[in-house]
Short mmCIF file of C-alpha atoms and ligand atoms in Angstrom, two decimals:
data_model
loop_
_atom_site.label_atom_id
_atom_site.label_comp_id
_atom_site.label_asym_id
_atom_site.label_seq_id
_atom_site.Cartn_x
_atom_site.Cartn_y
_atom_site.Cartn_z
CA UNK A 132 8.71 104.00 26.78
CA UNK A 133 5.55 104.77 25.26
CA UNK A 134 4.67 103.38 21.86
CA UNK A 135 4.32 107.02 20.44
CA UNK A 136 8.02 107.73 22.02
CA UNK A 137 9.26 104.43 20.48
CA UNK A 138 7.39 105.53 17.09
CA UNK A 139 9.38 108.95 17.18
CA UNK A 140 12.87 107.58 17.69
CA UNK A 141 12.67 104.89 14.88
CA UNK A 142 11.65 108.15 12.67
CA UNK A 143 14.61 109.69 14.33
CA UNK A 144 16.81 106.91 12.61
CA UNK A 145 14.81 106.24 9.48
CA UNK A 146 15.40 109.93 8.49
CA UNK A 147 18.59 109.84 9.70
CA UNK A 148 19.49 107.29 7.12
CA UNK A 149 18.17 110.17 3.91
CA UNK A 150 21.29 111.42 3.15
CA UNK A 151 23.13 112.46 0.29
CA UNK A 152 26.19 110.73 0.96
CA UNK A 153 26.88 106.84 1.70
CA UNK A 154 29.60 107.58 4.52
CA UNK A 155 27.87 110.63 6.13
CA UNK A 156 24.66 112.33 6.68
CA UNK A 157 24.47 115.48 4.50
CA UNK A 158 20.97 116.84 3.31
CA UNK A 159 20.93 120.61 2.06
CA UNK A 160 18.67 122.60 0.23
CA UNK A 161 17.00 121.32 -2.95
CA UNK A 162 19.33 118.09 -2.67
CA UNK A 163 18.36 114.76 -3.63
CA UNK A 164 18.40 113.31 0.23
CA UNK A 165 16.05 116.86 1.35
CA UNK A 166 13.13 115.89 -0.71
CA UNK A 167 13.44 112.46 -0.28
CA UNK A 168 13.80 112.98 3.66
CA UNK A 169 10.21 115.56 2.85
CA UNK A 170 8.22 112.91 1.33
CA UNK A 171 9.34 110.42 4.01
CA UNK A 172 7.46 112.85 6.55
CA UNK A 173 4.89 113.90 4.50
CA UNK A 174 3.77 109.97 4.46
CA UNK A 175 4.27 110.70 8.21
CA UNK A 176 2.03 113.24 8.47
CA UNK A 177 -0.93 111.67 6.01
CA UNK A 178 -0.64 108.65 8.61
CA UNK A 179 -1.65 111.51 11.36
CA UNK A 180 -4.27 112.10 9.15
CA UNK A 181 -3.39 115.66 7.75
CA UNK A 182 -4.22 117.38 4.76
CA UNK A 183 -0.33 117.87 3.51
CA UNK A 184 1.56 120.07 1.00
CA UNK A 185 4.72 120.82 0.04
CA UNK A 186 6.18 124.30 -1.49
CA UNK A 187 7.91 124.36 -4.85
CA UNK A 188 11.69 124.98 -2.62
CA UNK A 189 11.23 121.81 -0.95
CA UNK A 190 9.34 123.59 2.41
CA UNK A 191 6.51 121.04 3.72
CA UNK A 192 3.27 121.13 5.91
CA UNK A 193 0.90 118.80 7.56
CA UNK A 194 -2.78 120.73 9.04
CA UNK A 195 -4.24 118.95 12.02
CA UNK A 196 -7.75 120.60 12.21
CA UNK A 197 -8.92 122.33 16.33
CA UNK A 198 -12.05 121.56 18.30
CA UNK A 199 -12.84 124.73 18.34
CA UNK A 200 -13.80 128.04 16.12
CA UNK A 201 -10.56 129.24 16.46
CA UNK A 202 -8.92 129.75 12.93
CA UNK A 203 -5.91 130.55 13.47
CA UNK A 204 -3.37 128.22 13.62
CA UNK A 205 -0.54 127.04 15.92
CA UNK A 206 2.57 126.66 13.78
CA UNK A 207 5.01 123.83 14.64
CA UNK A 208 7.89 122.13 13.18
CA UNK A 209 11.84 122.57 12.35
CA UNK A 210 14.41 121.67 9.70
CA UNK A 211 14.95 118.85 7.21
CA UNK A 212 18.03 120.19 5.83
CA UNK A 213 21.72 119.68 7.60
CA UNK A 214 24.89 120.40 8.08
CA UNK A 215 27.54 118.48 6.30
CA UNK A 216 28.66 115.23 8.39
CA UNK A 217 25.45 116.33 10.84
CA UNK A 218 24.08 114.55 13.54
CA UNK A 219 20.18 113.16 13.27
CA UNK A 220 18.78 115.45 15.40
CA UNK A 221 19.11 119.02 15.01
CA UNK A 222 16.07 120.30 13.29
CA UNK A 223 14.65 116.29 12.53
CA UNK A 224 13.87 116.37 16.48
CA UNK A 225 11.26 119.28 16.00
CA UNK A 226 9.59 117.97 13.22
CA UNK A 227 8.99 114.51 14.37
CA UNK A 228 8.34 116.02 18.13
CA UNK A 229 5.90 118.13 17.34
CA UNK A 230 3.94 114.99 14.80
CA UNK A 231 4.43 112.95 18.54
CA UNK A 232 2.92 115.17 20.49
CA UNK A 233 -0.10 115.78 18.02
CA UNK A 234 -0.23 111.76 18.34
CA UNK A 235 -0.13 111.63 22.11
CA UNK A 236 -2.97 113.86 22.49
CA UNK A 237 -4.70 112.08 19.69
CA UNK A 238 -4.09 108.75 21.49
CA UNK A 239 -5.20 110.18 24.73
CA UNK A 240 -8.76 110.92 23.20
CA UNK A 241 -7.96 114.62 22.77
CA UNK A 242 -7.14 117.18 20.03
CA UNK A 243 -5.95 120.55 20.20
CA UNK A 244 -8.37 123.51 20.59
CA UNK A 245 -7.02 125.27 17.32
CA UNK A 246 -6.13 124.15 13.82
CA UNK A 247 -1.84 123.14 13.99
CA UNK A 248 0.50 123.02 10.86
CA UNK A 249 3.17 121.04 11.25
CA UNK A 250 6.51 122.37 8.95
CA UNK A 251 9.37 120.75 7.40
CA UNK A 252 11.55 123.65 6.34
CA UNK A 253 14.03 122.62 3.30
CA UNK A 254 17.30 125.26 4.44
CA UNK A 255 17.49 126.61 8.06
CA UNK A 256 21.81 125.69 8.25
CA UNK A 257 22.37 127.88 4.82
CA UNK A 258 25.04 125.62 3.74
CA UNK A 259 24.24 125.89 -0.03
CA UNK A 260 23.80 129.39 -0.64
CA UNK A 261 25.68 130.63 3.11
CA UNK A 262 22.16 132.60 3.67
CA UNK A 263 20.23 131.02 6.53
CA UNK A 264 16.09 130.62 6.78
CA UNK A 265 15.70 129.73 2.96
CA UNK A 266 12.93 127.73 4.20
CA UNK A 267 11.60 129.35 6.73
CA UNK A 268 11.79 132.54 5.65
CA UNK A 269 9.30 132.73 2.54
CA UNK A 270 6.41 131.68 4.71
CA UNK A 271 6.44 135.74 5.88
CA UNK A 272 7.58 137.46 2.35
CA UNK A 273 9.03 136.48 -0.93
CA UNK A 274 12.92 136.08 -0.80
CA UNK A 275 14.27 139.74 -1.66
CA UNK A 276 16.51 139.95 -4.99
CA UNK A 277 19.64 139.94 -2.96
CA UNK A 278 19.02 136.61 -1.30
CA UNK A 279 17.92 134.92 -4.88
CA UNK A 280 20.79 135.80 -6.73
CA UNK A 281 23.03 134.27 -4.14
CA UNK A 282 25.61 131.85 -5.45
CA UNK A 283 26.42 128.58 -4.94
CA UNK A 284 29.45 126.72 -5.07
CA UNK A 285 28.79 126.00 -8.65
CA UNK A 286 28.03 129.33 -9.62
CA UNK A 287 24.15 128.57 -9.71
CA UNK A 288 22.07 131.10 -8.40
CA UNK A 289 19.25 130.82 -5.85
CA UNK A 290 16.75 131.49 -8.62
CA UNK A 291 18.47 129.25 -11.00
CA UNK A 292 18.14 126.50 -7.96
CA UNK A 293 14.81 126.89 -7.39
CA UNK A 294 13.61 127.01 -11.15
CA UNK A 295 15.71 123.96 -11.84
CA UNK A 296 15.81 121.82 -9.40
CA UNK A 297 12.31 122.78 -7.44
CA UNK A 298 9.68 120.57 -6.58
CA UNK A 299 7.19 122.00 -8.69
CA UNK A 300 4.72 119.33 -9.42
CA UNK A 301 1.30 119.98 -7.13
CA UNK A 302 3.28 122.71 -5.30
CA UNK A 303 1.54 125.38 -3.61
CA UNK A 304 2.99 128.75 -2.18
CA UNK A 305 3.36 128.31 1.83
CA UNK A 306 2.70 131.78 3.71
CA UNK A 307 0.96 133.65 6.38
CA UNK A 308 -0.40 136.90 6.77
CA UNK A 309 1.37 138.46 10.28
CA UNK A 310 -1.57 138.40 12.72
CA UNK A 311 -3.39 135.33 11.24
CA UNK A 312 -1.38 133.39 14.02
CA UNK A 313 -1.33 132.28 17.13
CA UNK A 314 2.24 131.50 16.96
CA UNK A 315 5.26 129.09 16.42
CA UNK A 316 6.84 126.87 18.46
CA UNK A 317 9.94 124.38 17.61
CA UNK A 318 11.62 122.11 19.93
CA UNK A 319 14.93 121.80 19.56
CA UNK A 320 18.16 120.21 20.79
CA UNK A 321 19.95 122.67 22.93
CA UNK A 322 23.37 122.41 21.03
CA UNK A 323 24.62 123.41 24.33
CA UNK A 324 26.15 122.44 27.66
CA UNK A 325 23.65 124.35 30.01
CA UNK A 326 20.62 121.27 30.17
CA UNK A 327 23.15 118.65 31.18
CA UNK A 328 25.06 120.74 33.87
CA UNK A 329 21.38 121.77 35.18
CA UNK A 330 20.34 117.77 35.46
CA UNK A 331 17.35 119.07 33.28
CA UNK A 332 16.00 117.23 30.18
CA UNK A 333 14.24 120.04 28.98
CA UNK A 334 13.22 123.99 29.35
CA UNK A 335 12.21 126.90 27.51
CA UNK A 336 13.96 129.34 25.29
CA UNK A 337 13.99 133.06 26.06
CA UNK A 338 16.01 134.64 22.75
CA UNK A 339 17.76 133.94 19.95
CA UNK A 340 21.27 135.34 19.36
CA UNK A 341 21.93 137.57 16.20
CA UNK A 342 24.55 136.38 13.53
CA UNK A 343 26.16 137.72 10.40
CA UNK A 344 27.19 135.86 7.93
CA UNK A 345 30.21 136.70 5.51
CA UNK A 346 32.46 136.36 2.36
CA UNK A 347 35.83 137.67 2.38
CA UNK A 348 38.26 137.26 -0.47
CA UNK A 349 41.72 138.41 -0.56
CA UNK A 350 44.56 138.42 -3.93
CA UNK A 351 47.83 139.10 -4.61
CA UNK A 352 50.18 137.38 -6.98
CA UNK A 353 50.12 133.70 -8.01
CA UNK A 354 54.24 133.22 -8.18
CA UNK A 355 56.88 130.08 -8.26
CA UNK A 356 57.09 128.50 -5.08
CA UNK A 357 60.88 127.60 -5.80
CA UNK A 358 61.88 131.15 -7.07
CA UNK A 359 59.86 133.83 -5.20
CA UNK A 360 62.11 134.81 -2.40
CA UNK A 361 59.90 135.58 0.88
CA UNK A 362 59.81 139.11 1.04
CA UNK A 363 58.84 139.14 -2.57
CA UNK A 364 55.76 137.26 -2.03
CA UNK A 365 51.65 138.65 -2.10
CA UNK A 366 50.73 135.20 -1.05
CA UNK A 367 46.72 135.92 -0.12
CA UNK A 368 46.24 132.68 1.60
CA UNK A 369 48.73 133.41 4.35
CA UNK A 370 46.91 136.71 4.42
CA UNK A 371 43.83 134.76 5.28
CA UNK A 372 45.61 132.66 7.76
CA UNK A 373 46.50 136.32 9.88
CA UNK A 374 42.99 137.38 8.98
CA UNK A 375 41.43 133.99 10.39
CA UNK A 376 43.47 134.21 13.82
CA UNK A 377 42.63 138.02 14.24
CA UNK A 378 39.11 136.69 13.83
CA UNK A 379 39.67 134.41 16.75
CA UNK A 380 41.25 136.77 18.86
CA UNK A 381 38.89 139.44 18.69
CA UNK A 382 36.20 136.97 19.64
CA UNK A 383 38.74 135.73 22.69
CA UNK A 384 38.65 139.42 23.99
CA UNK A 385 35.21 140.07 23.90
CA UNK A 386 33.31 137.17 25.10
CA UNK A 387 30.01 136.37 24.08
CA UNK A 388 31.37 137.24 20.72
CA UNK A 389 31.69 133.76 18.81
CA UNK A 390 33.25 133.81 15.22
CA UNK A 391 33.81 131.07 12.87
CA UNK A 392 35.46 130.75 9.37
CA UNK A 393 34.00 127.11 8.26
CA UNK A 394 34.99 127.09 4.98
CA UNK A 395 38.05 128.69 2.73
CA UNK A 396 38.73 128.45 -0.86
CA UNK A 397 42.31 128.84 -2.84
CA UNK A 398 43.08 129.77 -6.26
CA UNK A 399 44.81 127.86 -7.76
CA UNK A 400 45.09 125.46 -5.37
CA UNK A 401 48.72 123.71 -6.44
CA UNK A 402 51.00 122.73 -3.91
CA UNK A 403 54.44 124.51 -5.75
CA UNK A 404 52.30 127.93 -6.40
CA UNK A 405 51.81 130.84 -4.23
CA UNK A 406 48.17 130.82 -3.95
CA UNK A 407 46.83 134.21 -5.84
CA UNK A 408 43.18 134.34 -3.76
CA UNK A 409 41.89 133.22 -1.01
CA UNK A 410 38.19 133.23 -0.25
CA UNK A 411 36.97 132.82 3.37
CA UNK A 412 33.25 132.46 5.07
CA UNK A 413 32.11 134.75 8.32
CA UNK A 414 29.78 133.54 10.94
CA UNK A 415 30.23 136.30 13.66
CA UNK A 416 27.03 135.86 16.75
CA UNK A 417 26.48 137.96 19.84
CA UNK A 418 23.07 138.09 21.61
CA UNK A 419 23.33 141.89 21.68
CA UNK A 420 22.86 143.63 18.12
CA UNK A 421 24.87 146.75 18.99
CA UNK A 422 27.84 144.49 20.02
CA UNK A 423 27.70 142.45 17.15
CA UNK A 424 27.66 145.31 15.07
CA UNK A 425 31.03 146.55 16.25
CA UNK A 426 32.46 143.76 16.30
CA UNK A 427 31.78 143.54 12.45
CA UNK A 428 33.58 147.02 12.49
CA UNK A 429 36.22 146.42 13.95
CA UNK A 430 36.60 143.15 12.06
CA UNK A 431 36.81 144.47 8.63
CA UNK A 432 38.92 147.30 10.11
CA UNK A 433 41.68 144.32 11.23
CA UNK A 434 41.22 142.47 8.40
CA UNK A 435 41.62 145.44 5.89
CA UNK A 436 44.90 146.63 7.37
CA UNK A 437 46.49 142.99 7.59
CA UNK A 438 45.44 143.01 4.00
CA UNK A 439 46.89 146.47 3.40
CA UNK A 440 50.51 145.47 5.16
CA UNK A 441 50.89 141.99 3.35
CA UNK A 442 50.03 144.18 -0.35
CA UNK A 443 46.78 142.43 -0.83
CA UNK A 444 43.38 143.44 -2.21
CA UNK A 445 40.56 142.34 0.15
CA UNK A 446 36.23 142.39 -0.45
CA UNK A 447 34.54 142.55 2.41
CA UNK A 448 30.90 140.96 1.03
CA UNK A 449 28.84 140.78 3.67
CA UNK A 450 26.31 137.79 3.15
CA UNK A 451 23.39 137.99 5.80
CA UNK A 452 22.99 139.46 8.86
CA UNK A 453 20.16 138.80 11.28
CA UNK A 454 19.07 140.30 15.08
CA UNK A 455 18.78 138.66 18.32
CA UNK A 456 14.58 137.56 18.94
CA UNK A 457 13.22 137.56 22.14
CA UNK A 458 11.02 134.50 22.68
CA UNK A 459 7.12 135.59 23.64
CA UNK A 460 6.59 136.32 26.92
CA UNK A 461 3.13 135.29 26.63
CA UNK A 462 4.03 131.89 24.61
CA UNK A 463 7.51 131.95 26.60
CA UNK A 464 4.96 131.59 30.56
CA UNK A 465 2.85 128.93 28.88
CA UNK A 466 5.93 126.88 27.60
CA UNK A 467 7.70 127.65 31.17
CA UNK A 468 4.30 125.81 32.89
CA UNK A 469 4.79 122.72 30.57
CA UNK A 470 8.56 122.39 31.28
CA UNK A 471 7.75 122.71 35.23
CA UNK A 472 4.94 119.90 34.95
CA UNK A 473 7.06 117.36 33.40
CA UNK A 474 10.42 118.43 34.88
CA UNK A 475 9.68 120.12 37.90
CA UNK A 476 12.04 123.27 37.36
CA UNK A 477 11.18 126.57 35.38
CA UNK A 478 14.56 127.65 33.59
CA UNK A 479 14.39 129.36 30.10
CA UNK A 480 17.59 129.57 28.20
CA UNK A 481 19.05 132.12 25.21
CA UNK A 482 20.27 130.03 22.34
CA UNK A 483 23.28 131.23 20.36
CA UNK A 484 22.46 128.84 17.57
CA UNK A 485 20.00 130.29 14.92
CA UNK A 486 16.47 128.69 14.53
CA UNK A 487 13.79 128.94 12.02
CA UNK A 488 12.00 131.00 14.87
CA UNK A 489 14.10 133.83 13.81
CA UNK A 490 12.23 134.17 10.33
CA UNK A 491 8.68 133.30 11.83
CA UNK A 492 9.15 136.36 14.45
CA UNK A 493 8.62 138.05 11.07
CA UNK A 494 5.17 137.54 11.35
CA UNK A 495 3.94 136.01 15.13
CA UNK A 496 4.80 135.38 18.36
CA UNK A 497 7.89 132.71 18.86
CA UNK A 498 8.57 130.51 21.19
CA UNK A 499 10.86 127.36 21.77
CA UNK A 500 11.45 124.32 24.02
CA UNK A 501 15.33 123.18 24.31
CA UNK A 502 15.87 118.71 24.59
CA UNK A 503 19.29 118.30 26.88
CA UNK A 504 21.51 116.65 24.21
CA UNK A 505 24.85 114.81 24.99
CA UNK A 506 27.93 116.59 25.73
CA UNK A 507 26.19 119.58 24.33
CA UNK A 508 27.36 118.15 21.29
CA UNK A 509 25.90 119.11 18.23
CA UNK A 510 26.75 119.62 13.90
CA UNK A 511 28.74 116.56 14.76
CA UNK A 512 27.54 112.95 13.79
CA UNK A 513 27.49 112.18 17.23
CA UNK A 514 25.00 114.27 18.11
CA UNK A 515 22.76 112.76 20.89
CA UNK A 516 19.41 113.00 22.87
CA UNK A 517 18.39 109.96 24.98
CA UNK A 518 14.73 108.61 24.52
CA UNK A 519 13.74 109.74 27.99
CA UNK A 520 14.77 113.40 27.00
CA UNK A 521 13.24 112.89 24.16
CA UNK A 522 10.06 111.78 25.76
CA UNK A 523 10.30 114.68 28.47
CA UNK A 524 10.53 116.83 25.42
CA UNK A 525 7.36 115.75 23.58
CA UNK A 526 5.70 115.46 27.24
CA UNK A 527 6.78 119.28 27.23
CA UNK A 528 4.94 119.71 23.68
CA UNK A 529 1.98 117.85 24.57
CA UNK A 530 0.61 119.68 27.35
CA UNK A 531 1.40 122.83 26.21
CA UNK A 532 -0.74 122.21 23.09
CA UNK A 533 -3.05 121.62 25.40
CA UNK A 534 -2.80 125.08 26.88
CA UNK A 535 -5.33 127.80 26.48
CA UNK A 536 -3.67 129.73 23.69
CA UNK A 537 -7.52 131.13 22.35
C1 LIG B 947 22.21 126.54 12.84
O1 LIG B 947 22.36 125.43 13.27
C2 LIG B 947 23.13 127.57 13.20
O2 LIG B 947 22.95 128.17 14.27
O3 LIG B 947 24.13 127.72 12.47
MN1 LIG B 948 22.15 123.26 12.87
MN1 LIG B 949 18.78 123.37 13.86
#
């Protein structure tokens, strides 16, 4: 293993270890574990040599300067953020990948041909606010009203967040113009099963599947659970449970449909009342927009009637919604030649999981490289890549950087 390889996977664990939580690793936007995890890779990045800065929501970049007159950089990077009792690798892989494969090239005598930033976005999962891309997504426009007066769990907005709990000292505002580009690329862990049952460590990624994301609350009646005879109930919470496995079965009859409900709420919450609300989250994906548009429709229309026949009021607040991206062709070939040279097959994969590549399409060309990861396994704490995919990965990185993109 190659001293930049072994470098990479003890930054794997060290930022593995930020976490807001002693039993788990948890890191999401604006927390205390997200900037500390930033300024652990900013250090990163000054070792590399780059002129660094961070944005006031916790976003960070490192510039690596080109050989040549070209201006326009190469954006790479990922996610510092995670899921809640994540593994260490999905979005941490693509930052510290993409600082490796700056570092083989360096080591190698070489530099890249144009200027590359290297990003740390602070929210790609959207666990805080349930709206994806906080990150990612300001480096192509401001964040529209809607998305800053989301809510947390608290009741704090995104605004509120950002004002409060920002990093605002030496902070500078992190964006691009669309056509000042020449692109952005992320590795990531495939989150899949496809790499392993290919005997591939790595490939390219050809789209991005679109997702929605959802609130749904429901009420009826808080009552005595001793007294309130069955049919005299409006017990909202066993309207979610029908509204949940509806969910599920719609996605069961039309496959690629996925849907999830991750997280539900209940008011009050006692264990001898019948709850009066019940507030559910949405993730619905499909690669094809028009599909996953009717399957929103006919969602709410399931939902509503369940909701109607158990005497319950229901909100259907829809939260986010984002379409499929097709990878760059042009990026897509030249990332398709690096995964040949170091693996010896050309296979390019869709992804249903979202990626920051989804906001950046915004404003340039996208493309992405997929690291085989164990089991597929992935938003799990046993999330795993082994160093030699990991190496095959950045080996991936490394000579497409090298790759005449000017
Ligand atoms: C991000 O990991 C997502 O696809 O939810
Ligand atoms: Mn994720
Ligand atoms: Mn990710």
């Amino acid at each position: 293993m190659s001293p930049v390889v072994q470098k990479a996977l003890s930054r794997i664990e060290s930022l593995g270890r930020v976490s807001d939580s002693p039993s788990h690793l948890v890191r999401t936007f604006l927390s205390s574990a997200n900037l500390r995890a930033a300024r652990l890779v900013l250090g990163w990045m000054e070792e590399l040599g780059m002129e660094t800065s961070h944005a006031a929501d916790g976003t960070i970049r490192g510039v690596f300067p080109g050989t040549t007159e070209e201006t326009r950089p190469l954006l790479l990077g990922s996610h510092l953020d995670t899921v809640i009792d994540a593994g260490r690798y999905d979005g941490a892989l693509g930052i510290i990948a993409a600082l490796a494969a700056l570092e083989t090239m360096v080591e190698s005598g070489g530099a890249p041909a144009f200027p590359v930033h290297v990003l740390g976005f602070s929210d790609e999962e959207g666990i805080r606010f349930q709206t994806t891309y906080l990150g990612s997504r300001p480096l192509a426009a401001p964040l529209d009203a809607a998305s800053l007066a989301a809510t947390d769990a608290d009741g704090i907005t995104l605004a509120e967040a950002i004002a409060r709990e920002g990093w605002h000292e030496g902070a500078v505002p992190i964006r691009y113009e669309p056509g000042s580009l020449l692109g952005y690329v992320e590795l990531h862990i495939e989150q899949g099963r496809v790499l392993e049952e290919e005997g591939l460590a790595a490939c390219a990624v050809t789209a991005i599947a679109g997702q929605s994301r959802l609130r749904v609350s429901l009420t009826g009646r808080a009552d005595h659970a001793g007294t309130t005879p069955m049919p005299l109930r409006r017990d909202a919470l066993c309207g979610a449970a029908e509204c949940i496995l509806a969910a599920e079965s719609l996605a069961r009859e039309t496959p690629p449909l996925v849907v999830t409900v991750g997280r539900i709420e209940v008011h009050p919450g006692a264990s001898n009342s019948v709850p009066q609300s019940a507030l559910f989250t949405i993730d619905l994906r499909h690669p094809d927009d028009a599909a996953r548009t009717d399957a929103l429709t006919r969602l709410e229309h399931r939902m509503r009637s369940i909701a109607t026949n158990r005497g319950l009021s229901l909100q259907w607040m829809p939260v986010q919604d984002g379409n499929a991206v097709v990878c760059d062709p042009a990026l897509t070939s030249r990332l398709l030649d690096a995964a040949e040279s170091v693996t010896g097959t050309r296979l390019g994969l869709a992804s249903g999981a979202g990626h920051d590549a989804v906001a950046l399409s915004a404003i340039c060309p996208v493309g992405m490289i997929f690291v085989r990861c164990r089991g597929g396994l992935s938003h799990h704490p046993d999330e795993h890549a082994s160093p030699e995919d990991i190496a095959a990965g950045i080996g991936v990185l490394a000579r497409f950087l090298q790759s005449p993109l000017c």
